[in-house]
Amino acid sequence: MKRLSLLGSTGSIGKQTLDVVRQHPDMFSVAALVVNTSIDTLEEQIEEFHPLLAGVVDEKAYRLLKDRYKGQTKLVGGKEALRQAAVLEEADMVVTAIVGAAGIEPTVHAIEAGKTIGLANKETLVAGGPLITRLCEEEHVDLLPIDSEHSAIFQCLEKQERSNVDSLLITASGGPLRTWPSEKIAKATVDDCLNHPTWSMGNKITIDSATLFNKGLEVMEAHWLFGFDYDHIKVVVHPQSIVHSMIQMKDGAVLAQLGMPDMREPIQYALTYPQRVELAMKKLDFLEALQLDFMPPRYDDFPALRLAFEVGRAGGFKPAIFNAANEIAVYAFLDRKIAFGDIYKTVCKVLEQAETEPEFTLDNLLAMDAWARDKARAVLG
Ligand code: NAD
Ligand code: MG
C-alpha cells in the first residue's frame, strides 16, 4: 500500500490523482490532502478518502471548515498545513499538484523528509532547479514526472544508454491561439485563451499554454529532470496532443510515447512506477481515424518560448524571475487588468531589472521570487 500526501487535491491534477487512487483502493491510500480555499470539495474528499490530515492554506477558509467539521481527520490551517503534509510520517509519496512557486517550500520539506515526489508543480523545479536537484541527490529522493511530456520522455529514456540519446523532442499542442494571425494574438481575450483545444486544466496553466510560457517552463523542467543541455532539447508543435513527447537517438531513430490526452495516465505511471497496472479510461485506438501533424513553433508570434531558452541557458535565478513575473502577469490577465500581449512584456521588463546573482540557497530563492513579484506588480502599475 502506497500512502500519498496530495498537495492541491481540489485542482485539475489533484482530482485526477484521486480518481487514480479511487480505481486502485488496494494499491493506494490517502494520508493527507491540502487545498487553498475550496473547503466544500475538500470536505467531500475527506469523507471519501479518510486522510489523517487535511490542510487549508487560506486562513479564513480554514476557520470556516474548522467550525463545522466534526470528523476524525486532523485539520491544519495556513502554510503550516503544506509543511505538515509534506513531512507527514505516514506518507510515502508527496504529489505536488499546487500551482506556482508556492510549491517550493513544501517540495523542499518533502525531499528533506525523504519522500518520493510525484512532480506536477513544474514551477518549483523551474525556479529552484539547482537547489531541488541538489537536495534530491543528497537525500536519494526520486522526482517522478507527472507532466505528460516529461512522463513520456521518462518512459522513452528507460533502458536507454544516456550516451546513445541525442536530444529530447517535447511536443506542444500550440494552444488555443496556434493558428491565429500574428496581428491578432496580442489582443486575445481571457475567454479565447481558456478555450484549450485538447487539454482541460487549471486556469493558470491554460493561459501559459496560450502564451507558450508553459512550453518554456517545460523546456527548463526537462533540463533539470533529465540533465540535457538546451542545445539538445527541442520543441515540436503537435496539435492533436497524442504523441506526448519523443527522444531522438544518436543514429537518428526516434522513440515516442503516445496516448490519449488524459492526465490520469502519466499521474498513474508516477504513482505505480516502475509497475504498470490497468487504468479505466478511453485508450488510444489506431483503428479509429487518427491524424498526427507536426510543425515548428511560431517563435516570433509566441516569443515566450524563445525567451525561456535564453533564460534557461542564463541559469542562476533568471528562471525563478521569469516564472514569478509570469505568475503575476497571468493572474492580472485573468483578472482582466492587462492585455494578453502584456504578459510577455512584463516578464521581459522584470528580467531586465535583475542584477544580482547571490548563492543559490532556499532563502535567496524565496527572496528573489518575492523581488520579481514586486517588480512585476510595479511594472503593471
Ligand atoms: P488548479 O488550479 O486546477 O489546482 C490547483 C490546486 O492547488 C487546487 O487544489 C488549489 O486549492 C491548490 N492551491 C493553489 N494555490 C495554492 C497554495 N498557494 N497553497 C496551497 N494550495 C494551493 O491547477 P492544475 O491545473 O491542477 O495545476 C497544478 C500544477 O500541475 C501546476 O503546476 C501545473 O503547471 C501542473 N500541471 C497541470 C496539468 C493539468 O492538466 N492540469 C498538466 C501538467 C502539469
Ligand atoms: Mg505538459
Tab-separated table of N, CA and C and ligand atoms in Angstrom, residues 122 147-150 205 214-215 218 221 263, ligand 2:
chain	number	residue	atom	x	y	z
A	122	LYS	N	5.469	22.131	-11.910
A	122	LYS	CA	6.699	22.388	-12.658
A	122	LYS	C	7.386	23.682	-12.252
A	147	ASP	N	3.904	15.713	-15.381
A	147	ASP	CA	3.657	16.450	-16.627
A	147	ASP	C	3.724	15.431	-17.778
A	148	SER	N	2.751	15.482	-18.693
A	148	SER	CA	2.643	14.412	-19.694
A	148	SER	C	3.886	14.300	-20.577
A	149	GLU	N	4.447	15.449	-20.964
A	149	GLU	CA	5.626	15.430	-21.841
A	149	GLU	C	6.806	14.757	-21.135
A	150	HIS	N	6.947	15.065	-19.854
A	150	HIS	CA	8.097	14.572	-19.090
A	150	HIS	C	7.914	13.116	-18.711
A	205	ILE	N	-2.260	27.335	-15.937
A	205	ILE	CA	-1.521	26.592	-16.974
A	205	ILE	C	-2.206	26.740	-18.341
A	214	ASN	N	4.075	27.992	-20.922
A	214	ASN	CA	4.047	26.633	-20.382
A	214	ASN	C	5.111	25.775	-21.048
A	215	LYS	N	5.225	25.878	-22.368
A	215	LYS	CA	6.225	25.056	-23.058
A	215	LYS	C	7.626	25.499	-22.646
A	218	GLU	N	8.345	24.008	-19.463
A	218	GLU	CA	8.588	22.567	-19.636
A	218	GLU	C	9.971	22.277	-20.206
A	221	GLU	N	12.014	22.473	-17.202
A	221	GLU	CA	11.687	21.305	-16.371
A	221	GLU	C	12.430	20.069	-16.900
A	263	MET	N	-4.654	13.183	-18.366
A	263	MET	CA	-3.554	13.250	-17.396
A	263	MET	C	-3.530	12.071	-16.428
B	2	MG	MG	2.690	19.426	-20.038
